[in-house]
Amino acid sequence: MPTPYDPQAIETRWQQHWLDHGTYEVDNDDPRPPYYVLSMYPYPSGPAHMGHVRNYTMGDLLVRYRTMRGDGVLSPIGFDSFGLPAENAAIQTGIHPRTNTEANIEKLSASLRRIGAAYDWRRVVRSHDPSYMRWTQWIFLKFHEAGLVYRDTAPVNWCPGCQTVLANEQVLGDGTCERSGDIVENRDMEQWFYRITEYAQELLDDLDDLEWPNKVKVMQRHWIGRSEGAQFGLPVADTDGNARTDVEPVQVFTTRPDTGFGMTFAVISPEHPRLDELTTDDRRADVHAFRSALAGRSEIDRLSSEGGLDKRGIATGGRVVNPFTGQAIPLFAADYVLMTYGTGAIMAVPGQDQRDWEFAEVHGCEIIRTVQPPDDFDGQAYLGDGPAINSGFLNGLQVTEAKAAAIDWLEAGGMGERKVNYRLRDWLLSRQRYWGCPIPIVYCDDCGEQPVPAEQLPVDLPDDVEFMPTGRSPLTTHEGFLAATCPKCGGPARRETDTMDTFVDSSWYFLRFTDPWNEDAPFDPAAAARWLAVDQYIGGVEHAILHLMYARFFTKALADLGVAPDSVREPFARLFTQGMIRLGGVKMSKSKGNLVAPEEILDDQGADALRLAHLQIKPPQEDVDWEDFGIDGCAKFLARVWRLAEPGSPLAAGARHGDPTPADIDLDKATHRLVARITDEYDRWSYNTAIAGFMEFTNLVYRWVQADDGPHGPTLDAALDALLLTMAPAAPHLCAELWELRNGGHIHEQPWPEADPDKLVDDTVTMVVQVNGRVRDRIEVPADIDEAAAEAAALASERIAAHLDGGTPKKVIVRPPGLVNVVV
RNA sequence: GCGGACGUGGCGCAACUGGUAGACGCACCGGCUUUAGGAGCCGGCGCCGCAAGGCAUGGGGGUUCGAGUCCCCCCGUCCGCACCA
């Protein structure tokens, strides 16, 4: 008797089965070839939303597919459980972030199980877990010991809404906080930094070997921002315009040392420590006023200001000497010169730099071209290549040679040197918040800053705190937390109250997954060596820069410190960035308040239908509009498969046995083509066309089954087995159920099917015959037809003859067996 | 401004290396099953045309026997970086 497709019953049963049997648990000594699939661990904000479903469906498909291919797949899940939202919620509701977060983790875990995502749940890692925090702190201390951590006063991005500092990367282009949307201010504060710039070159070089989307690599390269040039000194001029030897020259960095003869003024940053010294008395009041006006404005705000260059720069009255010409030139201060990039001072060459050109015009500076523009050039500053002019010993050299010659000259004269500069800055990791991993440092009046001894880790967060909207972390007033003992002298000490940026937690969780039970080390190097690099990392493109850069830095540093094996210098060998989901044209997110919860769909059409809809709609790397989803179509398709494949299906009634008919043989070939096609499409992440393949094949089987001859039993069984096996990674529950009913056993433990190459080729093919490139006829020909026979067959066609209209072919292009093109 | 991706029916999209444009799904239309549940099965469906045929992959040019695919110019959409010396 046919039974209706009941996704609820099937899905609940199999999800329980996978948990009970530990189907996707894998041990570190598993004999199968290791394969590590990782979807970025989520921030637990509550039950899963559609973005999660999309992300974790992609990952799950790969986990199940690789498992059937025979790999021992490591498929862990964890939770990025520290962070601002939980603490902000605590201030509003009074509920402790831990309570709230752990409840959310439960909800999210349940959601993930309900969409059928398969994980090794024994390996769960939670950022806020003391057993994880302990090692986050331990790594901090390791880095501290190695000089990769330092403390410094720095102008920082302060978000008044979040009441904490932000990394540069967390400030959006319009000067607002990526999280709260508040306008970010500039403040000087004592902060902790990771010395990521130490790895700038390696981070840049190693990108080449990664199988990552090119887009992401380009973004990282730009972020690192390597530029080659020269750094040299501009001597300070005395009132007569001569170089003073009693004061240090002002250092500048340039990528265009070849244009030095065109330097007609110089500009320093308003924050430059020598600004005051270089300003003349008569200009001091104006310069101070100028600098004060900038105070408190964030760097981003300054950089995006649209004021005219007259307002943005001011003469200091001081002069410096252009070492190329020996001439004294005026020194300006301008807001667009950043203290945090290069040396905080620049040489200005209006002839070859458009902004310098405009600045020179406004402030009445001389403009001298030092590169000959082409005759038809009618612009202002000329940035292209050409011979040097007005440049003394450089005259006649092209830009590249002139650069080298200029640097050689600077070095020979002891004035400067070749220099590589990076845009990348050190990672500001401290946050003035409670719900994060405490920085394991204490301050002793006598011994100063002291690391907490490893055996005292973790420095735990106290639970008995009150969350008040004061803007201050409760840690700063918690006596029990603050009171510490100096590990060096044993005297009283005060504990650091800053906690770490949550990007620290996510910079090594993929390593912890390899050995999450370890109590003696963050992970066993052998376990890391076995699983890393992650074979396939999956996540949103929004993490293209920050998270991925930080994780790469951590991996390299841990390898250098001997914590990770030296073979592991990159965390993620392959990266896939899947598209986001939009609703009403905007990104679906909690902050936008336009989340679609999957519950209703899971209750109604089921997880398999929802998964299929996510896979089918578009190529996985592209953004999708929720409005375009076709859940009903997918549910309909699954029910169609069910009716066809369930034991006792009326569609299979009266199946023939004995010799297969030609139609049976054709269907068998289609079965093998399906297997070959799906294998290829899974490997290429072409999931949308794979789903189309299942539908196409199912339609084919339906027509064949309902034809006059009826189905041939063995052919039908083989067809349905292949369909279920290949579809199992995409629709795991339905396929598991049907497989068990039909064959017994567990489909996800079956080997991946293989196509018989002999059955992938047909005896005959449809040959297209064109006249002048337009299709005029189609002829069935043997697949092994030769050129002469193909041409003859084409010319024998009546329709072709009609189109030739008595004329003789000028030329015949033959591409057997598929195509003949007759040119007249 | 710089860098990148992309533009194909009413809609989401397919066509991996230049070789049958529009697979698959949605929507729509028709038929069957006497079917009252958002059902099932079969078929149609780029545009113009009764047809033969013609026209079609943002627009314009080019290479080629043959271009959605390659090259040049233009238009448009989206994303990233934006005064980086």
JSON list of C-alpha atoms (C1' of nucleotides) in Angstrom, two decimals, chain A residues 219 222 253-255 302-303 305 312 336-338 341 346 355 423 604 616-619 628 632 636 640 643 688-689 692 695-696 699 702-703 706 768 770 774 776 778 811 813 815 819 821 823, chain B residues 1-7 11-16 19-27 38-44 52-56 64-67 78-85:
[
{"chain": "A", "resi": 219, "resn": "MET", "atom": "CA", "xyz": [41.02, 42.07, -0.82]},
{"chain": "A", "resi": 222, "resn": "HIS", "atom": "CA", "xyz": [45.06, 45.30, -0.75]},
{"chain": "A", "resi": 253, "resn": "PHE", "atom": "CA", "xyz": [58.50, 57.83, 2.77]},
{"chain": "A", "resi": 254, "resn": "THR", "atom": "CA", "xyz": [57.77, 57.88, -0.95]},
{"chain": "A", "resi": 255, "resn": "THR", "atom": "CA", "xyz": [57.05, 55.39, -3.69]},
{"chain": "A", "resi": 302, "resn": "ARG", "atom": "CA", "xyz": [38.99, 63.14, 8.49]},
{"chain": "A", "resi": 303, "resn": "LEU", "atom": "CA", "xyz": [39.85, 61.09, 5.48]},
{"chain": "A", "resi": 305, "resn": "SER", "atom": "CA", "xyz": [36.03, 65.05, 4.74]},
{"chain": "A", "resi": 312, "resn": "ARG", "atom": "CA", "xyz": [42.67, 71.06, 5.14]},
{"chain": "A", "resi": 336, "resn": "TYR", "atom": "CA", "xyz": [45.23, 63.98, 5.06]},
{"chain": "A", "resi": 337, "resn": "VAL", "atom": "CA", "xyz": [48.71, 63.01, 6.12]},
{"chain": "A", "resi": 338, "resn": "LEU", "atom": "CA", "xyz": [48.36, 60.22, 8.64]},
{"chain": "A", "resi": 341, "resn": "TYR", "atom": "CA", "xyz": [51.10, 55.41, 7.86]},
{"chain": "A", "resi": 346, "resn": "ILE", "atom": "CA", "xyz": [55.52, 63.29, 2.92]},
{"chain": "A", "resi": 355, "resn": "ARG", "atom": "CA", "xyz": [46.38, 66.03, -4.90]},
{"chain": "A", "resi": 423, "resn": "ARG", "atom": "CA", "xyz": [49.29, 49.47, 5.05]},
{"chain": "A", "resi": 604, "resn": "ASP", "atom": "CA", "xyz": [5.43, 21.99, 6.94]},
{"chain": "A", "resi": 616, "resn": "GLN", "atom": "CA", "xyz": [18.63, 24.75, -6.24]},
{"chain": "A", "resi": 617, "resn": "ILE", "atom": "CA", "xyz": [17.97, 28.45, -6.37]},
{"chain": "A", "resi": 618, "resn": "LYS", "atom": "CA", "xyz": [21.30, 29.83, -7.57]},
{"chain": "A", "resi": 619, "resn": "PRO", "atom": "CA", "xyz": [25.01, 29.06, -7.69]},
{"chain": "A", "resi": 628, "resn": "ASP", "atom": "CA", "xyz": [12.75, 33.77, -5.27]},
{"chain": "A", "resi": 632, "resn": "ASP", "atom": "CA", "xyz": [6.90, 24.10, -2.78]},
{"chain": "A", "resi": 636, "resn": "LYS", "atom": "CA", "xyz": [6.69, 18.44, -4.69]},
{"chain": "A", "resi": 640, "resn": "ARG", "atom": "CA", "xyz": [7.47, 12.56, -6.50]},
{"chain": "A", "resi": 643, "resn": "ARG", "atom": "CA", "xyz": [5.93, 7.85, -4.81]},
{"chain": "A", "resi": 688, "resn": "ASN", "atom": "CA", "xyz": [22.08, 24.17, -8.40]},
{"chain": "A", "resi": 689, "resn": "THR", "atom": "CA", "xyz": [22.64, 22.17, -11.58]},
{"chain": "A", "resi": 692, "resn": "ALA", "atom": "CA", "xyz": [18.31, 20.10, -11.81]},
{"chain": "A", "resi": 695, "resn": "MET", "atom": "CA", "xyz": [14.73, 16.41, -11.36]},
{"chain": "A", "resi": 696, "resn": "GLU", "atom": "CA", "xyz": [15.58, 15.75, -14.96]},
{"chain": "A", "resi": 699, "resn": "ASN", "atom": "CA", "xyz": [11.17, 12.98, -14.98]},
{"chain": "A", "resi": 702, "resn": "TYR", "atom": "CA", "xyz": [8.56, 8.58, -14.67]},
{"chain": "A", "resi": 703, "resn": "ARG", "atom": "CA", "xyz": [8.04, 8.66, -18.42]},
{"chain": "A", "resi": 706, "resn": "GLN", "atom": "CA", "xyz": [4.58, 4.80, -17.57]},
{"chain": "A", "resi": 768, "resn": "VAL", "atom": "CA", "xyz": [23.82, 19.02, -36.34]},
{"chain": "A", "resi": 770, "resn": "GLN", "atom": "CA", "xyz": [24.48, 23.90, -40.44]},
{"chain": "A", "resi": 774, "resn": "ARG", "atom": "CA", "xyz": [22.68, 28.21, -38.99]},
{"chain": "A", "resi": 776, "resn": "ARG", "atom": "CA", "xyz": [19.24, 23.43, -40.86]},
{"chain": "A", "resi": 778, "resn": "ARG", "atom": "CA", "xyz": [19.72, 17.11, -37.45]},
{"chain": "A", "resi": 811, "resn": "LYS", "atom": "CA", "xyz": [33.81, 24.91, -47.87]},
{"chain": "A", "resi": 813, "resn": "ILE", "atom": "CA", "xyz": [33.70, 22.22, -41.84]},
{"chain": "A", "resi": 815, "resn": "ARG", "atom": "CA", "xyz": [33.61, 18.10, -36.60]},
{"chain": "A", "resi": 819, "resn": "LEU", "atom": "CA", "xyz": [28.59, 18.91, -36.35]},
{"chain": "A", "resi": 821, "resn": "ASN", "atom": "CA", "xyz": [28.86, 23.31, -41.26]},
{"chain": "A", "resi": 823, "resn": "VAL", "atom": "CA", "xyz": [29.60, 27.26, -46.21]},
{"chain": "B", "resi": 1, "resn": "G", "atom": "C1'", "xyz": [38.79, 57.62, -8.50]},
{"chain": "B", "resi": 2, "resn": "C", "atom": "C1'", "xyz": [40.98, 52.38, -8.16]},
{"chain": "B", "resi": 3, "resn": "G", "atom": "C1'", "xyz": [40.01, 47.08, -8.06]},
{"chain": "B", "resi": 4, "resn": "G", "atom": "C1'", "xyz": [36.54, 43.00, -8.85]},
{"chain": "B", "resi": 5, "resn": "A", "atom": "C1'", "xyz": [32.01, 40.46, -10.34]},
{"chain": "B", "resi": 6, "resn": "C", "atom": "C1'", "xyz": [28.04, 40.54, -13.53]},
{"chain": "B", "resi": 7, "resn": "G", "atom": "C1'", "xyz": [24.04, 41.79, -17.53]},
{"chain": "B", "resi": 11, "resn": "C", "atom": "C1'", "xyz": [10.65, 35.32, -13.02]},
{"chain": "B", "resi": 12, "resn": "G", "atom": "C1'", "xyz": [15.12, 32.41, -10.62]},
{"chain": "B", "resi": 13, "resn": "C", "atom": "C1'", "xyz": [18.57, 30.57, -13.83]},
{"chain": "B", "resi": 14, "resn": "A", "atom": "C1'", "xyz": [21.40, 26.45, -17.52]},
{"chain": "B", "resi": 15, "resn": "A", "atom": "C1'", "xyz": [24.92, 26.12, -21.55]},
{"chain": "B", "resi": 16, "resn": "C", "atom": "C1'", "xyz": [32.28, 23.04, -17.81]},
{"chain": "B", "resi": 19, "resn": "G", "atom": "C1'", "xyz": [30.08, 24.09, -32.00]},
{"chain": "B", "resi": 20, "resn": "U", "atom": "C1'", "xyz": [21.85, 22.30, -31.24]},
{"chain": "B", "resi": 21, "resn": "A", "atom": "C1'", "xyz": [20.87, 29.10, -26.74]},
{"chain": "B", "resi": 22, "resn": "G", "atom": "C1'", "xyz": [16.93, 28.82, -22.95]},
{"chain": "B", "resi": 23, "resn": "A", "atom": "C1'", "xyz": [18.45, 22.52, -19.19]},
{"chain": "B", "resi": 24, "resn": "C", "atom": "C1'", "xyz": [15.80, 22.47, -14.31]},
{"chain": "B", "resi": 25, "resn": "G", "atom": "C1'", "xyz": [12.32, 25.05, -11.38]},
{"chain": "B", "resi": 26, "resn": "C", "atom": "C1'", "xyz": [8.43, 28.94, -10.63]},
{"chain": "B", "resi": 27, "resn": "A", "atom": "C1'", "xyz": [4.34, 31.32, -13.03]},
{"chain": "B", "resi": 38, "resn": "G", "atom": "C1'", "xyz": [-1.80, 24.42, -1.58]},
{"chain": "B", "resi": 39, "resn": "A", "atom": "C1'", "xyz": [-3.52, 16.81, -5.10]},
{"chain": "B", "resi": 40, "resn": "G", "atom": "C1'", "xyz": [-1.65, 13.53, -9.22]},
{"chain": "B", "resi": 41, "resn": "C", "atom": "C1'", "xyz": [-0.15, 12.25, -14.45]},
{"chain": "B", "resi": 42, "resn": "C", "atom": "C1'", "xyz": [0.81, 13.92, -19.61]},
{"chain": "B", "resi": 43, "resn": "G", "atom": "C1'", "xyz": [1.78, 17.98, -22.83]},
{"chain": "B", "resi": 44, "resn": "G", "atom": "C1'", "xyz": [2.67, 23.30, -24.35]},
{"chain": "B", "resi": 52, "resn": "A", "atom": "C1'", "xyz": [7.81, 28.67, -44.81]},
{"chain": "B", "resi": 53, "resn": "G", "atom": "C1'", "xyz": [10.77, 31.51, -42.33]},
{"chain": "B", "resi": 54, "resn": "G", "atom": "C1'", "xyz": [12.79, 35.67, -39.76]},
{"chain": "B", "resi": 55, "resn": "C", "atom": "C1'", "xyz": [14.60, 37.96, -35.17]},
{"chain": "B", "resi": 56, "resn": "A", "atom": "C1'", "xyz": [16.84, 37.01, -30.37]},
{"chain": "B", "resi": 64, "resn": "U", "atom": "C1'", "xyz": [36.01, 33.18, -36.86]},
{"chain": "B", "resi": 65, "resn": "C", "atom": "C1'", "xyz": [33.15, 28.42, -41.22]},
{"chain": "B", "resi": 66, "resn": "G", "atom": "C1'", "xyz": [30.68, 29.26, -36.46]},
{"chain": "B", "resi": 67, "resn": "A", "atom": "C1'", "xyz": [30.43, 33.97, -30.68]},
{"chain": "B", "resi": 78, "resn": "C", "atom": "C1'", "xyz": [26.14, 44.91, -7.53]},
{"chain": "B", "resi": 79, "resn": "C", "atom": "C1'", "xyz": [30.44, 44.29, -4.22]},
{"chain": "B", "resi": 80, "resn": "G", "atom": "C1'", "xyz": [35.20, 45.70, -2.07]},
{"chain": "B", "resi": 81, "resn": "C", "atom": "C1'", "xyz": [38.92, 49.72, -1.09]},
{"chain": "B", "resi": 82, "resn": "A", "atom": "C1'", "xyz": [38.60, 54.62, -0.89]},
{"chain": "B", "resi": 83, "resn": "C", "atom": "C1'", "xyz": [43.00, 61.33, -0.10]},
{"chain": "B", "resi": 84, "resn": "C", "atom": "C1'", "xyz": [48.18, 55.09, 1.84]},
{"chain": "B", "resi": 85, "resn": "A", "atom": "C1'", "xyz": [52.40, 59.27, 0.33]}
]
